[in-house]
Amino acid sequence: MLEKIIPHRYTYLFFLSILVVGLSLGKIFMSIGTIGLTVNWVFEGDFLAKIDRLKKQKYSSLILSMGYLVHVLWLFNTQNFTYASKDLLVKLPLLLIPIIIGTTRKLEGKELRLLFVLFVSGVIISSFGSMLVYWNIIPPKEANALNQISLFMSHIRMGLLVAFTSILLLYITFFHNNSKQLFFVIAAIWLIVFLFFLQSITAIIAWFFGFTILIFSLKKISNRAYKLSLTLWVVCILVSTIFVWFIYADFSSVKDTRDLSSLPSKSPGGEIYMHNTAENYTENGNYVWICIAPNEAKEAWNKRSNINIDSLDSKGQKIRATLYRYLTSKGLNKDAKSINSLNDKEIKAIELGTTSCVKYGKLEKRIRGIFLELKLFKDEIEVNNHSVSQRIIFYQISKKIIQKNFFFGVGIGDLNDAFKSEYSITDTGLTKNNQKRAHNQFFSYFIVYGLFGFLLWLFTFIYPLTVNQKPQPLHWIFVITIVVGFLSDDMLERQAGVAIYITLNSLILYATVYSVDGGSNVLERTKRMPNINS
């Protein structure tokens, strides 16, 4: 019997390793890993033992996989079966992975260490690959998305993966005695730093909540370490709050000392200036929409740049607005004289979407961008190509669709069609390219399922948490990371998001020796777990 099982065990570990690596390194690995695990699981047989494992888990992995069956059930009111079939294929791992991992014998010490090393290595390699995009050594996936440096998936999903991995490394450091703690800490610090290069606010928020859970879980192993860590964490929160407050104070302050009632009437070239004193937008504290000579600016710019002033910059922004903001940041008027004073490097920077001559850090630049987006949205001026304000529109459209299909939803194949229909009758100010879906997994599923189906799916999501009296802190960290991702992105509408969610969830719940023992003492369960370096 043992001779029959061992080859299947090696095959299981091989394809599981491919899947784990694929979470950060690409769809092809995810597909090969999932297909290989499925075929191996069928040929492995021993289904009586698998059923016995299900019973010991209180059928937790089976119920988790039933989230997919809810999706299948909602074919009953679907009109677009072409889209539905593609969607079912993308989401197939939601059915397969929990059952495969949940009914297979748990990972032993060496096996767990192997997967841990492969998973962390994959994330670190992917982060270095993204830095090559950041340093312009390799091109980005899209020419107009220079800030999207993630190579193999969206920067939000990559950011969530990085956030979780960094906390995982710290979790191992705190909860397990091992000889490689220094390496784990260094790797965790690198991934935290990388989050700021990635500029995913969603991932940073997820990391913040996950790390907070980690801090409070330390109380279970050392009250002294808990108090020290909590103190340092509170200090970090206060410093971060002050940092954001100072950014907002500087963003909203006016440094322009000119008398708006006596502005110059003509440019040095003789064109009559346009002044819009009602628009109080500033760049580096100077008013943007005053002292504008549009004809001069157009002629002068088109002589200096190959990108027409009426076109878009590399970030998809109107280059005229980018130019005006950049000139304003230098305290210059928007005329030919000011444009001719710019050097070639500055012209190139404007073409790339740089709106200020002030060199802000990546995080500060992103925060300032959010403040501007919200101000533009509040004043009903512009929402296009602004991720935060566009999401507000997405949520408003989602709410309207939900209200029209409250109890049974629109069906799994009609999600795109529902949004297209609602956009066609609602004036949102969004261009066709920016009329996108919910960017919120909970909204997306409520639209698809309606109230009844959404509650069924929510049960499959929550039930595994109730199997243990007190789940491991690591699982709570993962859950809060995923929930933050669900609130900001359609995580389960893409293969990468599906694989990250269901694979890590299943591994944490079912693949380790302390997953379903029902114990409540975290420290004791940790001691029973094979040391990561033993």
Coordinates of C-alpha atoms in Angstrom, one line a residue:
M1 CA 0.0 0.0 0.0
L2 CA 2.8 2.4 0.9
E3 CA 4.5 1.7 -2.4
K4 CA 1.4 2.8 -4.2
I5 CA 1.0 6.0 -2.2
I6 CA 4.6 7.4 -2.3
P7 CA 4.8 8.0 -6.1
H8 CA 1.5 9.9 -5.9
R9 CA 2.8 11.8 -2.9
Y10 CA 5.9 13.0 -4.9
T11 CA 3.6 14.0 -7.8
Y12 CA 1.3 15.8 -5.4
L13 CA 4.2 17.8 -4.0
F14 CA 5.6 18.5 -7.5
F15 CA 2.4 20.0 -8.9
L16 CA 1.6 21.8 -5.6
S17 CA 5.1 23.3 -5.8
I18 CA 4.4 24.5 -9.3
L19 CA 1.1 26.0 -8.2
V20 CA 2.7 27.8 -5.3
V21 CA 5.4 29.3 -7.5
G22 CA 2.8 30.2 -10.0
L23 CA 1.0 32.4 -7.5
S24 CA 3.6 35.1 -8.1
L25 CA 5.3 34.0 -11.4
G26 CA 2.5 33.6 -13.9
K27 CA -0.7 31.9 -15.1
I28 CA 1.0 29.1 -17.0
F29 CA 2.4 27.7 -13.7
M30 CA -1.0 28.1 -12.0
S31 CA -2.7 26.2 -14.8
I32 CA -0.1 23.4 -14.9
G33 CA -0.2 23.1 -11.1
T34 CA -4.0 22.9 -10.9
I35 CA -4.4 20.4 -13.7
G36 CA -1.6 18.2 -12.4
L37 CA -3.0 18.2 -8.9
T38 CA -6.4 17.2 -10.2
V39 CA -5.2 14.3 -12.3
N40 CA -2.9 13.0 -9.5
W41 CA -5.8 13.2 -7.0
V42 CA -8.0 11.1 -9.2
F43 CA -5.4 8.4 -9.9
E44 CA -4.2 8.4 -6.3
G45 CA -7.6 6.9 -5.2
D46 CA -7.9 6.0 -1.5
F47 CA -11.2 7.8 -1.4
L48 CA -12.3 6.2 1.9
A49 CA -9.4 7.9 3.6
K50 CA -10.2 11.1 1.9
I51 CA -13.8 11.0 3.0
D52 CA -12.6 10.3 6.5
R53 CA -10.4 13.5 6.4
L54 CA -13.5 15.4 5.3
K55 CA -15.4 14.2 8.3
K56 CA -12.7 15.2 10.7
Q57 CA -12.7 18.7 9.2
K58 CA -16.5 18.8 9.7
Y59 CA -16.7 19.0 5.8
S60 CA -15.0 22.4 5.9
S61 CA -13.0 22.0 2.6
L62 CA -16.1 20.6 0.9
I63 CA -18.2 23.6 1.9
L64 CA -15.4 26.0 0.9
S65 CA -15.4 24.4 -2.6
M66 CA -19.2 24.7 -2.7
G67 CA -18.7 28.4 -3.4
Y68 CA -18.1 27.3 -7.0
L69 CA -21.4 25.3 -7.0
V70 CA -23.3 28.4 -6.0
H71 CA -21.7 30.0 -9.1
V72 CA -22.9 27.0 -11.2
L73 CA -26.4 27.2 -9.7
W74 CA -26.7 30.8 -10.8
L75 CA -26.7 29.7 -14.4
F76 CA -30.5 29.5 -14.0
N77 CA -31.1 33.2 -14.8
T78 CA -28.1 33.7 -17.1
Q79 CA -28.6 35.0 -20.7
N80 CA -25.0 35.2 -21.9
F81 CA -23.8 31.6 -21.7
T82 CA -20.6 32.4 -23.7
Y83 CA -19.3 34.6 -21.0
A84 CA -20.6 32.3 -18.3
S85 CA -18.7 29.3 -19.7
K86 CA -15.4 31.3 -19.6
D87 CA -16.1 32.6 -16.1
L88 CA -16.8 29.0 -14.9
L89 CA -13.4 27.9 -16.3
V90 CA -11.6 30.8 -14.6
K91 CA -13.2 29.9 -11.3
L92 CA -12.7 26.1 -11.5
P93 CA -9.9 26.1 -9.0
L94 CA -12.4 27.3 -6.4
L95 CA -14.0 23.8 -6.7
L96 CA -10.9 21.7 -7.1
I97 CA -8.2 23.1 -4.8
P98 CA -10.0 22.9 -1.5
I99 CA -11.1 19.3 -2.0
I100 CA -7.6 18.2 -3.3
I101 CA -5.6 19.9 -0.5
G102 CA -8.3 19.2 2.1
T103 CA -8.6 15.5 1.5
T104 CA -4.8 14.8 1.0
R105 CA -2.6 13.9 3.9
K106 CA -1.2 17.0 5.6
L107 CA 2.3 18.3 4.8
E108 CA 5.1 17.1 7.0
G109 CA 8.1 19.2 8.1
K110 CA 10.3 18.9 5.1
E111 CA 7.4 19.2 2.7
L112 CA 6.2 22.4 4.4
R113 CA 9.6 23.9 4.4
L114 CA 10.0 23.2 0.7
L115 CA 6.7 24.9 -0.1
F116 CA 7.5 27.8 2.1
V117 CA 10.9 28.4 0.4
L118 CA 9.4 28.1 -3.1
F119 CA 6.5 30.5 -2.3
V120 CA 8.7 33.2 -0.7
S121 CA 11.3 32.8 -3.4
G122 CA 8.7 33.2 -6.1
V123 CA 7.4 36.4 -4.5
I124 CA 10.9 37.9 -4.0
I125 CA 11.9 37.0 -7.6
S126 CA 8.7 38.6 -8.9
S127 CA 9.4 41.7 -6.8
F128 CA 12.9 42.0 -8.3
G129 CA 11.4 41.6 -11.8
S130 CA 9.0 44.4 -11.1
M131 CA 11.9 46.6 -10.0
L132 CA 13.5 46.1 -13.4
V133 CA 10.3 47.7 -14.9
Y134 CA 10.6 50.5 -12.3
W135 CA 14.2 51.1 -13.4
N136 CA 13.1 51.0 -17.1
I137 CA 15.4 48.1 -17.8
I138 CA 12.4 46.1 -19.2
P139 CA 9.2 47.8 -20.5
P140 CA 5.9 47.8 -18.6
K141 CA 3.0 45.6 -19.7
E142 CA 1.2 48.7 -21.1
A143 CA 2.9 51.8 -22.5
N144 CA 0.5 54.1 -20.8
A145 CA 0.8 52.4 -17.4
L146 CA 4.3 53.3 -16.3
N147 CA 3.3 53.2 -12.6
Q148 CA 2.0 49.6 -13.0
I149 CA 5.3 47.7 -12.5
S150 CA 3.9 44.3 -11.7
L151 CA 4.9 41.8 -14.4
F152 CA 2.5 38.9 -14.0
M153 CA -0.7 40.3 -12.6
S154 CA -2.4 43.5 -11.6
H155 CA -0.5 45.6 -9.1
I156 CA -3.3 45.2 -6.5
R157 CA -3.1 41.4 -6.5
M158 CA 0.7 41.5 -6.5
G159 CA 0.6 44.0 -3.7
L160 CA -1.7 41.8 -1.6
L161 CA 0.5 38.8 -2.2
V162 CA 3.6 40.8 -1.2
A163 CA 1.8 42.2 1.9
F164 CA 0.8 38.7 3.1
T165 CA 4.2 37.2 2.4
S166 CA 6.0 39.9 4.4
I167 CA 3.8 39.3 7.4
L168 CA 4.2 35.5 6.9
L169 CA 8.0 35.9 7.2
L170 CA 7.6 37.9 10.4
Y171 CA 5.0 35.4 11.7
I172 CA 7.6 32.6 11.2
T173 CA 10.2 34.7 12.9
F174 CA 8.1 35.4 16.0
F175 CA 6.3 32.1 16.4
H176 CA 9.1 29.6 15.5
N177 CA 12.6 29.3 16.8
N178 CA 14.9 28.9 13.8
S179 CA 18.4 29.7 12.7
K180 CA 17.4 31.9 9.8
Q181 CA 15.4 34.6 11.6
L182 CA 17.8 37.3 10.3
F183 CA 17.2 36.3 6.7
F184 CA 13.4 36.2 7.2
V185 CA 13.5 39.7 8.7
I186 CA 15.6 41.1 5.9
A187 CA 13.3 39.5 3.3
A188 CA 10.2 40.9 5.1
I189 CA 11.7 44.4 5.2
W190 CA 12.5 44.2 1.5
L191 CA 9.0 43.2 0.6
I192 CA 7.6 46.0 2.8
V193 CA 9.8 48.5 1.1
F194 CA 8.7 47.1 -2.3
L195 CA 5.1 47.8 -1.4
F196 CA 5.9 51.5 -1.6
F197 CA 7.5 51.1 -5.0
L198 CA 4.4 49.2 -6.1
Q199 CA 2.2 52.2 -5.0
S200 CA -0.8 50.0 -4.2
I201 CA -2.7 51.8 -1.4
T202 CA -5.0 48.7 -1.2
A203 CA -2.0 46.5 -0.4
I204 CA -0.5 49.0 2.1
I205 CA -3.9 49.1 3.9
A206 CA -4.1 45.3 3.9
W207 CA -0.5 45.1 5.3
F208 CA -1.5 47.6 8.1
F209 CA -4.4 45.5 9.2
G210 CA -2.6 42.2 8.9
F211 CA 0.4 43.4 10.8
T212 CA -1.9 44.8 13.6
I213 CA -3.3 41.2 14.0
L214 CA 0.2 39.9 14.2
I215 CA 1.1 42.4 16.9
F216 CA -1.9 41.4 19.1
S217 CA -1.2 37.7 18.6
L218 CA 2.2 38.2 20.2
K219 CA 0.5 38.5 23.6
K220 CA -0.1 34.7 23.4
I221 CA 3.6 33.9 23.4
S222 CA 5.3 36.9 25.3
N223 CA 3.6 39.7 27.1
R224 CA 6.8 41.7 27.1
A225 CA 7.3 41.3 23.3
Y226 CA 3.6 42.2 22.9
K227 CA 3.9 45.4 24.9
L228 CA 7.1 46.5 23.2
S229 CA 5.8 45.8 19.7
L230 CA 2.4 47.5 20.4
T231 CA 4.2 50.6 21.7
L232 CA 6.4 50.8 18.6
W233 CA 3.3 50.1 16.4
V234 CA 1.3 52.9 18.0
V235 CA 4.3 55.3 17.5
C236 CA 4.4 54.3 13.8
I237 CA 0.7 54.9 13.4
L238 CA 1.0 58.4 15.0
V239 CA 4.0 59.2 12.8
S240 CA 2.1 58.0 9.7
T241 CA -1.0 60.1 10.7
I242 CA 1.1 63.2 11.2
F243 CA 2.9 62.5 7.8
V244 CA -0.4 62.3 6.0
W245 CA -1.7 65.4 7.8
F246 CA 1.3 67.5 6.8
I247 CA 0.9 66.3 3.2
Y248 CA -2.7 67.4 3.2
A249 CA -1.9 70.7 4.9
D250 CA 0.8 71.5 2.2
F251 CA -1.5 70.3 -0.6
S252 CA -4.3 72.6 0.4
S253 CA -2.2 75.6 1.3
V254 CA -2.0 78.6 -1.0
K255 CA 1.4 80.2 -1.5
D256 CA 0.5 82.4 -4.4
T257 CA 0.7 86.0 -3.2
R258 CA -0.6 87.7 -6.4
D259 CA -3.7 89.9 -6.1
L260 CA -6.3 88.0 -8.2
S261 CA -8.2 91.3 -8.8
S262 CA -5.2 92.8 -10.6
L263 CA -3.6 90.0 -12.7
P264 CA -1.7 90.9 -15.9
S265 CA -4.0 91.2 -19.0
K266 CA -1.5 90.1 -21.7
S267 CA 1.4 87.7 -22.1
P268 CA 4.9 88.9 -23.2
G269 CA 3.9 87.7 -26.6
G270 CA 0.8 89.9 -26.7
E271 CA -1.9 87.3 -26.3
I272 CA -4.7 88.1 -23.9
Y273 CA -4.5 86.0 -20.7
M274 CA -7.3 83.8 -19.6
H275 CA -8.0 83.9 -15.9
N276 CA -10.4 81.6 -14.0
T277 CA -10.2 82.8 -10.4
A278 CA -13.3 80.7 -9.5
E279 CA -11.2 77.5 -9.9
N280 CA -9.0 77.5 -6.8
Y281 CA -6.8 74.6 -7.8
T282 CA -3.2 74.9 -6.9
E283 CA 0.1 73.2 -7.8
N284 CA 2.9 73.7 -5.2
G285 CA 0.7 76.4 -3.7
N286 CA 0.3 78.4 -7.0
Y287 CA -3.0 78.9 -8.8
V288 CA -3.2 76.7 -11.9
W289 CA -6.0 78.4 -14.0
I290 CA -4.7 82.0 -14.2
C291 CA -2.3 83.7 -16.6
I292 CA -3.1 81.2 -19.5
A293 CA -2.3 82.1 -23.1
P294 CA -3.7 79.0 -24.8
N295 CA -2.8 79.7 -28.4
E296 CA 0.8 80.7 -27.5
A297 CA 1.1 77.6 -25.3
K298 CA -0.1 75.3 -28.0
E299 CA 2.3 76.7 -30.6
A300 CA 5.3 76.8 -28.3
W301 CA 4.6 73.3 -26.9
N302 CA 4.1 71.7 -30.4
K303 CA 7.5 73.1 -31.4
R304 CA 9.2 71.5 -28.4
S305 CA 7.4 68.2 -28.3
N306 CA 6.4 65.4 -30.7
I307 CA 3.2 64.9 -28.6
N308 CA 0.5 67.4 -29.6
I309 CA -0.8 69.5 -26.7
D310 CA -4.3 68.2 -27.4
S311 CA -3.2 64.6 -26.9
L312 CA -2.6 62.5 -23.8
D313 CA 0.6 62.0 -21.8
S314 CA 2.1 58.6 -21.0
K315 CA -0.2 58.3 -18.0
G316 CA -3.3 58.9 -20.0
Q317 CA -3.8 62.5 -18.7
K318 CA -4.5 65.5 -20.9
I319 CA -1.1 66.8 -21.7
R320 CA -2.3 70.4 -21.8
A321 CA -3.4 70.0 -18.1
T322 CA -0.1 68.3 -17.2
L323 CA 1.9 71.2 -18.9
Y324 CA -0.2 73.8 -17.1
R325 CA 0.3 72.2 -13.7
Y326 CA 4.1 71.7 -14.2
L327 CA 4.5 75.4 -15.2
T328 CA 2.4 76.4 -12.2
S329 CA 4.5 74.4 -9.9
K330 CA 7.5 76.5 -11.0
G331 CA 5.6 79.7 -10.4
L332 CA 5.5 80.4 -14.2
N333 CA 2.6 81.7 -16.3
K334 CA 1.2 79.4 -19.1
D335 CA 2.6 81.1 -22.1
A336 CA 5.3 80.8 -24.8
K337 CA 8.0 82.5 -22.7
S338 CA 7.6 80.0 -19.9
I339 CA 7.5 76.9 -22.2
N340 CA 10.6 78.1 -24.0
S341 CA 12.4 78.4 -20.6
L342 CA 11.9 74.6 -20.0
N343 CA 14.9 72.4 -20.7
D344 CA 14.6 69.1 -22.8
K345 CA 14.6 67.0 -19.6
E346 CA 11.6 68.9 -18.3
I347 CA 9.7 68.5 -21.6
K348 CA 10.3 64.8 -21.5
A349 CA 9.1 64.6 -17.9
I350 CA 5.9 66.4 -18.9
E351 CA 5.4 63.9 -21.7
L352 CA 5.7 61.1 -19.1
G353 CA 3.0 62.7 -17.0
T354 CA 5.0 64.6 -14.4
T355 CA 2.8 67.4 -13.1
S356 CA 5.2 69.1 -10.7
C357 CA 8.8 70.2 -10.6
V358 CA 8.9 69.3 -6.9
K359 CA 10.4 65.8 -6.4
Y360 CA 8.0 64.0 -4.1
G361 CA 8.6 60.5 -2.8
K362 CA 6.6 57.8 -4.4
L363 CA 4.2 57.4 -1.5
E364 CA 3.8 61.1 -1.0
K365 CA 3.1 61.6 -4.7
R366 CA 0.4 58.9 -4.6
I367 CA -1.2 60.4 -1.5
R368 CA -1.2 63.9 -3.1
G369 CA -2.8 62.3 -6.2
I370 CA -5.6 60.9 -4.1
F371 CA -6.3 64.3 -2.5
L372 CA -6.5 65.8 -6.0
E373 CA -8.7 63.1 -7.3
L374 CA -11.2 63.5 -4.5
K375 CA -11.2 67.3 -4.9
L376 CA -11.8 67.0 -8.7
F377 CA -14.6 64.5 -8.0
K378 CA -16.2 66.7 -5.4
D379 CA -16.2 69.7 -7.7
E380 CA -17.6 67.5 -10.6
I381 CA -14.7 68.4 -12.8
E382 CA -13.0 65.1 -13.8
V383 CA -13.1 61.5 -12.8
N384 CA -11.4 59.8 -15.9
N385 CA -8.1 58.0 -15.3
H386 CA -8.3 58.6 -11.6
S387 CA -8.5 55.2 -9.8
V388 CA -10.0 56.4 -6.5
S389 CA -12.7 58.7 -7.9
Q390 CA -13.6 56.2 -10.7
R391 CA -14.2 53.5 -8.0
I392 CA -16.8 55.8 -6.4
I393 CA -18.6 55.9 -9.8
F394 CA -18.2 52.1 -10.1
Y395 CA -19.8 51.6 -6.6
Q396 CA -22.7 54.0 -7.5
I397 CA -23.4 52.0 -10.7
S398 CA -23.1 48.7 -8.8
K399 CA -25.7 50.0 -6.3
K400 CA -28.2 50.8 -9.0
I401 CA -27.8 47.3 -10.6
I402 CA -28.2 45.6 -7.2
Q403 CA -31.4 47.6 -6.5
K404 CA -32.9 46.4 -9.8
N405 CA -31.9 42.7 -9.3
F406 CA -31.9 42.5 -5.5
F407 CA -33.1 39.0 -4.7
F408 CA -31.7 36.8 -7.5
G409 CA -29.1 38.9 -9.3
V410 CA -28.4 39.0 -13.0
G411 CA -26.8 35.6 -13.4
I412 CA -23.1 34.7 -13.8
G413 CA -22.9 35.4 -17.5
D414 CA -24.5 38.8 -17.5
L415 CA -22.3 40.8 -15.2
N416 CA -20.6 42.7 -18.0
D417 CA -23.9 43.2 -19.8
A418 CA -25.5 44.6 -16.7
F419 CA -22.8 47.3 -16.3
K420 CA -22.9 48.2 -20.0
S421 CA -26.7 48.6 -19.8
E422 CA -26.5 50.8 -16.7
Y423 CA -23.7 53.0 -18.1
S424 CA -25.8 53.5 -21.3
I425 CA -28.6 55.2 -19.2
T426 CA -26.5 56.9 -16.6
D427 CA -24.4 60.0 -17.1
T428 CA -21.3 59.4 -15.2
G429 CA -18.8 61.5 -17.1
L430 CA -16.6 58.4 -17.7
T431 CA -15.2 57.7 -21.2
K432 CA -16.1 54.4 -22.8
N433 CA -12.7 52.9 -21.8
N434 CA -13.2 53.8 -18.2
Q435 CA -16.7 52.4 -17.8
K436 CA -15.6 49.4 -15.9
R437 CA -17.1 46.9 -13.4
A438 CA -17.5 47.1 -9.6
H439 CA -13.8 46.7 -8.6
N440 CA -15.3 45.2 -5.4
Q441 CA -15.8 41.4 -5.2
F442 CA -18.6 41.7 -2.7
F443 CA -20.6 44.0 -5.0
S444 CA -19.8 41.8 -8.0
Y445 CA -21.1 38.7 -6.3
F446 CA -24.2 40.5 -5.0
I447 CA -24.9 41.7 -8.6
V448 CA -24.5 38.2 -9.9
Y449 CA -26.3 36.2 -7.2
G450 CA -28.7 38.7 -5.6
L451 CA -29.4 38.5 -1.9
F452 CA -30.1 34.8 -1.6
G453 CA -27.1 33.6 -3.6
F454 CA -24.8 36.1 -2.0
L455 CA -25.7 34.8 1.5
L456 CA -25.1 31.2 0.3
W457 CA -21.6 32.2 -1.0
L458 CA -20.9 34.2 2.1
F459 CA -21.6 31.0 4.2
T460 CA -19.0 29.0 2.2
F461 CA -16.5 31.8 2.8
I462 CA -17.1 32.1 6.5
Y463 CA -17.8 28.5 7.6
P464 CA -14.1 27.4 7.5
L465 CA -13.4 30.0 10.1
T466 CA -15.8 28.3 12.5
V467 CA -14.3 24.9 12.3
N468 CA -11.5 25.7 14.8
Q469 CA -12.5 27.2 18.1
K470 CA -9.7 29.7 17.7
P471 CA -8.1 29.7 14.2
Q472 CA -4.4 30.5 13.9
P473 CA -3.4 34.2 13.7
L474 CA -1.9 33.5 10.3
H475 CA -5.3 32.6 8.9
W476 CA -6.9 35.8 10.4
I477 CA -4.0 37.7 8.8
F478 CA -4.7 36.1 5.4
V479 CA -8.5 36.6 5.7
I480 CA -8.1 40.4 6.5
T481 CA -5.7 40.7 3.6
I482 CA -8.2 39.0 1.2
V483 CA -11.2 41.0 2.5
V484 CA -9.3 44.3 1.9
G485 CA -8.6 43.0 -1.6
F486 CA -12.2 42.1 -2.1
L487 CA -13.3 45.6 -1.1
S488 CA -11.0 47.2 -3.7
D489 CA -10.8 44.8 -6.6
D490 CA -12.7 42.0 -8.4
M491 CA -10.2 39.5 -7.0
L492 CA -12.1 36.4 -8.2
E493 CA -12.8 37.6 -11.7
R494 CA -9.2 36.8 -12.8
Q495 CA -7.2 33.6 -12.7
A496 CA -4.4 35.1 -10.6
G497 CA -6.9 36.4 -7.9
V498 CA -8.7 33.0 -7.8
A499 CA -5.4 31.1 -7.5
I500 CA -4.0 33.3 -4.7
Y501 CA -7.2 33.2 -2.7
I502 CA -8.1 29.6 -2.9
T503 CA -4.6 28.1 -2.8
L504 CA -3.3 30.0 0.2
N505 CA -6.6 29.7 2.0
S506 CA -6.6 25.9 1.5
L507 CA -3.0 25.5 2.5
I508 CA -3.4 27.4 5.7
L509 CA -6.6 25.7 6.7
Y510 CA -5.9 22.1 5.6
A511 CA -2.3 21.4 4.7
T512 CA -0.6 21.9 8.1
V513 CA -0.6 19.6 11.1
Y514 CA -2.3 22.2 13.4
S515 CA -5.2 23.2 11.1
V516 CA -8.2 21.3 12.5
D517 CA -7.1 19.9 15.8
G518 CA -9.7 22.0 17.6
G519 CA -7.3 23.2 20.2
S520 CA -7.4 26.7 21.5
N521 CA -3.9 27.3 22.7
V522 CA -2.0 28.8 19.9
L523 CA 1.4 28.4 21.5
E524 CA 0.9 24.7 22.1
R525 CA -0.2 24.1 18.6
T526 CA 2.8 26.1 17.3
K527 CA 5.1 23.8 19.3
R528 CA 3.5 20.8 17.7
M529 CA 4.2 22.2 14.2
P530 CA 7.5 20.9 12.8
N531 CA 10.2 23.6 13.1
I532 CA 10.7 25.4 9.8
N533 CA 14.4 24.5 10.0
S534 CA 14.4 21.2 11.8

